[in-house]
Amino acid sequence: MLMITEAVLYTATWPLTGGTHRKFIRYSINLWSRAGRCSKDWADHEERSRNAIRAAAADLRQTRTAVVLGSGMLRDVPIEELARDFDTVVLVDLVHLASVRLWLTARGYRNVRLIERDLSGYDDLAAGREPEPLSFLRSVPYLDFVVSANLLSQIGRGVKRRHEAEAGRMPEDTVERLIAAHLTELSGLACRRCLVTDVAYAVIDRNGRTHDEADLLHGVSPPPAKAAWTWPVAPLGEESRDYRIEHKVIAAWA
């Protein structure tokens, strides 16, 4: 039954997605499926993410336009409050699943706009330009709030895969440069900004022993965290009966 639902969702999303981004639909659906299977294990992470965004926006004097980078399935975004409190909410991602579009329509969020965009900055670097992945935000009028929502490590993973597939074409420090560019441009915005990102992962067996660890930001330092927690991305049984995968997540705003 799940495979049929995934096929329907894929078919419905395909015509709504730009040609260059259609190759990412499968990744988005895989994430949607995992989120459903792991909903109980992910619930705390999603609520903490929403709470961080709420806290970051709590004392804003002006609430004209909010932009969410990496809006995804909106499970970790307090979209109800954002749509209620801001004049306009702009959701930016590579793919907006048909299920998300339908849900937004059903809720009657007339002030929510969707933008389909690659936020990695990879193409800038490939063309020999300094990456400016968030430069489009300069043209967003009355921008008061920007959220980077569990996006940064996904950029790192996607860029790493593409970099390895195109070995020799790009600088060796491509991944680090693009992660740093995202953080630099986000911190340079003249508005309130909130960063929620996983920064490290660990593979842990049934006995609590850690078998593998990695820095998801590849040595690039994030801003000081105002909140931190653990996200059980793959609980026991999701990828293996013998180990689980946990991510460390931080939230920062200014």
PDB file of N, CA and C in Angstrom, residues 205-241:
ATOM      1  N   ASP A 205      25.465   1.168  18.595  1.00  0.00           N
ATOM      2  CA  ASP A 205      24.908  -0.182  18.580  1.00  0.00           C
ATOM      3  C   ASP A 205      23.954  -0.391  19.757  1.00  0.00           C
ATOM      4  N   ARG A 206      23.438  -1.605  19.855  1.00  0.00           N
ATOM      5  CA  ARG A 206      22.449  -1.930  20.887  1.00  0.00           C
ATOM      6  C   ARG A 206      22.996  -1.776  22.300  1.00  0.00           C
ATOM      7  N   ASN A 207      24.306  -1.878  22.435  1.00  0.00           N
ATOM      8  CA  ASN A 207      24.933  -1.782  23.748  1.00  0.00           C
ATOM      9  C   ASN A 207      25.368  -0.359  24.089  1.00  0.00           C
ATOM     10  N   GLY A 208      25.041   0.586  23.218  1.00  0.00           N
ATOM     11  CA  GLY A 208      25.388   1.979  23.475  1.00  0.00           C
ATOM     12  C   GLY A 208      26.780   2.367  23.031  1.00  0.00           C
ATOM     13  N   ARG A 209      27.468   1.473  22.329  1.00  0.00           N
ATOM     14  CA  ARG A 209      28.809   1.793  21.842  1.00  0.00           C
ATOM     15  C   ARG A 209      28.726   2.565  20.535  1.00  0.00           C
ATOM     16  N   THR A 210      29.526   3.612  20.422  1.00  0.00           N
ATOM     17  CA  THR A 210      29.561   4.421  19.206  1.00  0.00           C
ATOM     18  C   THR A 210      30.572   3.834  18.235  1.00  0.00           C
ATOM     19  N   HIS A 211      30.122   3.525  17.020  1.00  0.00           N
ATOM     20  CA  HIS A 211      30.991   2.895  16.021  1.00  0.00           C
ATOM     21  C   HIS A 211      31.466   3.871  14.952  1.00  0.00           C
ATOM     22  N   ASP A 212      30.777   4.962  14.788  1.00  0.00           N
ATOM     23  CA  ASP A 212      31.172   5.933  13.769  1.00  0.00           C
ATOM     24  C   ASP A 212      30.614   7.294  14.149  1.00  0.00           C
ATOM     25  N   GLU A 213      31.387   8.334  13.882  1.00  0.00           N
ATOM     26  CA  GLU A 213      30.960   9.707  14.140  1.00  0.00           C
ATOM     27  C   GLU A 213      31.449  10.585  12.998  1.00  0.00           C
ATOM     28  N   ALA A 214      30.749  11.670  12.734  1.00  0.00           N
ATOM     29  CA  ALA A 214      31.189  12.591  11.685  1.00  0.00           C
ATOM     30  C   ALA A 214      30.645  13.980  11.946  1.00  0.00           C
ATOM     31  N   ASP A 215      31.406  14.963  11.476  1.00  0.00           N
ATOM     32  CA  ASP A 215      31.006  16.367  11.534  1.00  0.00           C
ATOM     33  C   ASP A 215      30.248  16.689  10.256  1.00  0.00           C
ATOM     34  N   LEU A 216      28.974  16.956  10.355  1.00  0.00           N
ATOM     35  CA  LEU A 216      28.151  17.202   9.179  1.00  0.00           C
ATOM     36  C   LEU A 216      28.406  18.564   8.546  1.00  0.00           C
ATOM     37  N   LEU A 217      29.104  19.443   9.260  1.00  0.00           N
ATOM     38  CA  LEU A 217      29.425  20.770   8.712  1.00  0.00           C
ATOM     39  C   LEU A 217      30.857  20.843   8.209  1.00  0.00           C
ATOM     40  N   HIS A 218      31.552  19.715   8.199  1.00  0.00           N
ATOM     41  CA  HIS A 218      32.875  19.608   7.578  1.00  0.00           C
ATOM     42  C   HIS A 218      33.867  20.652   8.096  1.00  0.00           C
ATOM     43  N   GLY A 219      33.856  20.854   9.392  1.00  0.00           N
ATOM     44  CA  GLY A 219      34.828  21.749  10.005  1.00  0.00           C
ATOM     45  C   GLY A 219      34.431  23.206  10.045  1.00  0.00           C
ATOM     46  N   VAL A 220      33.319  23.558   9.426  1.00  0.00           N
ATOM     47  CA  VAL A 220      32.836  24.947   9.448  1.00  0.00           C
ATOM     48  C   VAL A 220      32.068  25.160  10.749  1.00  0.00           C
ATOM     49  N   SER A 221      32.418  26.234  11.461  1.00  0.00           N
ATOM     50  CA  SER A 221      31.808  26.476  12.768  1.00  0.00           C
ATOM     51  C   SER A 221      30.467  27.195  12.626  1.00  0.00           C
ATOM     52  N   PRO A 222      29.419  26.663  13.228  1.00  0.00           N
ATOM     53  CA  PRO A 222      28.128  27.351  13.230  1.00  0.00           C
ATOM     54  C   PRO A 222      28.122  28.441  14.285  1.00  0.00           C
ATOM     55  N   PRO A 223      27.133  29.315  14.298  1.00  0.00           N
ATOM     56  CA  PRO A 223      27.039  30.325  15.358  1.00  0.00           C
ATOM     57  C   PRO A 223      26.757  29.661  16.705  1.00  0.00           C
ATOM     58  N   PRO A 224      26.986  30.366  17.809  1.00  0.00           N
ATOM     59  CA  PRO A 224      26.722  29.793  19.142  1.00  0.00           C
ATOM     60  C   PRO A 224      25.265  29.349  19.267  1.00  0.00           C
ATOM     61  N   ALA A 225      25.084  28.150  19.788  1.00  0.00           N
ATOM     62  CA  ALA A 225      23.745  27.581  19.892  1.00  0.00           C
ATOM     63  C   ALA A 225      22.983  28.155  21.076  1.00  0.00           C
ATOM     64  N   LYS A 226      21.699  28.406  20.863  1.00  0.00           N
ATOM     65  CA  LYS A 226      20.806  28.779  21.957  1.00  0.00           C
ATOM     66  C   LYS A 226      19.982  27.590  22.435  1.00  0.00           C
ATOM     67  N   ALA A 227      20.007  26.521  21.636  1.00  0.00           N
ATOM     68  CA  ALA A 227      19.336  25.273  22.020  1.00  0.00           C
ATOM     69  C   ALA A 227      20.039  24.142  21.293  1.00  0.00           C
ATOM     70  N   ALA A 228      20.010  22.951  21.895  1.00  0.00           N
ATOM     71  CA  ALA A 228      20.629  21.774  21.276  1.00  0.00           C
ATOM     72  C   ALA A 228      19.881  20.528  21.732  1.00  0.00           C
ATOM     73  N   TRP A 229      19.829  19.536  20.862  1.00  0.00           N
ATOM     74  CA  TRP A 229      19.140  18.294  21.208  1.00  0.00           C
ATOM     75  C   TRP A 229      19.613  17.180  20.276  1.00  0.00           C
ATOM     76  N   THR A 230      19.143  15.963  20.559  1.00  0.00           N
ATOM     77  CA  THR A 230      19.483  14.792  19.757  1.00  0.00           C
ATOM     78  C   THR A 230      18.274  14.364  18.934  1.00  0.00           C
ATOM     79  N   TRP A 231      18.526  14.075  17.672  1.00  0.00           N
ATOM     80  CA  TRP A 231      17.485  13.640  16.741  1.00  0.00           C
ATOM     81  C   TRP A 231      17.754  12.185  16.353  1.00  0.00           C
ATOM     82  N   PRO A 232      16.895  11.244  16.743  1.00  0.00           N
ATOM     83  CA  PRO A 232      17.080   9.841  16.360  1.00  0.00           C
ATOM     84  C   PRO A 232      16.651   9.621  14.909  1.00  0.00           C
ATOM     85  N   VAL A 233      17.526   9.971  13.992  1.00  0.00           N
ATOM     86  CA  VAL A 233      17.199   9.949  12.566  1.00  0.00           C
ATOM     87  C   VAL A 233      16.811   8.548  12.103  1.00  0.00           C
ATOM     88  N   ALA A 234      17.562   7.547  12.556  1.00  0.00           N
ATOM     89  CA  ALA A 234      17.262   6.156  12.197  1.00  0.00           C
ATOM     90  C   ALA A 234      17.267   5.317  13.468  1.00  0.00           C
ATOM     91  N   PRO A 235      16.122   5.163  14.107  1.00  0.00           N
ATOM     92  CA  PRO A 235      16.059   4.330  15.312  1.00  0.00           C
ATOM     93  C   PRO A 235      16.332   2.860  14.982  1.00  0.00           C
ATOM     94  N   LEU A 236      16.542   2.055  16.010  1.00  0.00           N
ATOM     95  CA  LEU A 236      16.771   0.621  15.795  1.00  0.00           C
ATOM     96  C   LEU A 236      15.659   0.034  14.935  1.00  0.00           C
ATOM     97  N   GLY A 237      16.076  -0.699  13.906  1.00  0.00           N
ATOM     98  CA  GLY A 237      15.107  -1.312  13.012  1.00  0.00           C
ATOM     99  C   GLY A 237      14.849  -0.534  11.742  1.00  0.00           C
ATOM    100  N   GLU A 238      15.223   0.740  11.699  1.00  0.00           N
ATOM    101  CA  GLU A 238      14.994   1.543  10.502  1.00  0.00           C
ATOM    102  C   GLU A 238      16.006   1.182   9.417  1.00  0.00           C
ATOM    103  N   GLU A 239      17.295   1.213   9.760  1.00  0.00           N
ATOM    104  CA  GLU A 239      18.319   0.807   8.810  1.00  0.00           C
ATOM    105  C   GLU A 239      18.929  -0.541   9.179  1.00  0.00           C
ATOM    106  N   SER A 240      18.914  -0.856  10.468  1.00  0.00           N
ATOM    107  CA  SER A 240      19.480  -2.121  10.944  1.00  0.00           C
ATOM    108  C   SER A 240      18.887  -2.465  12.298  1.00  0.00           C
ATOM    109  N   ARG A 241      18.809  -3.760  12.593  1.00  0.00           N
ATOM    110  CA  ARG A 241      18.375  -4.192  13.913  1.00  0.00           C
ATOM    111  C   ARG A 241      19.488  -4.049  14.941  1.00  0.00           C
TER     112      ARG A 241
END
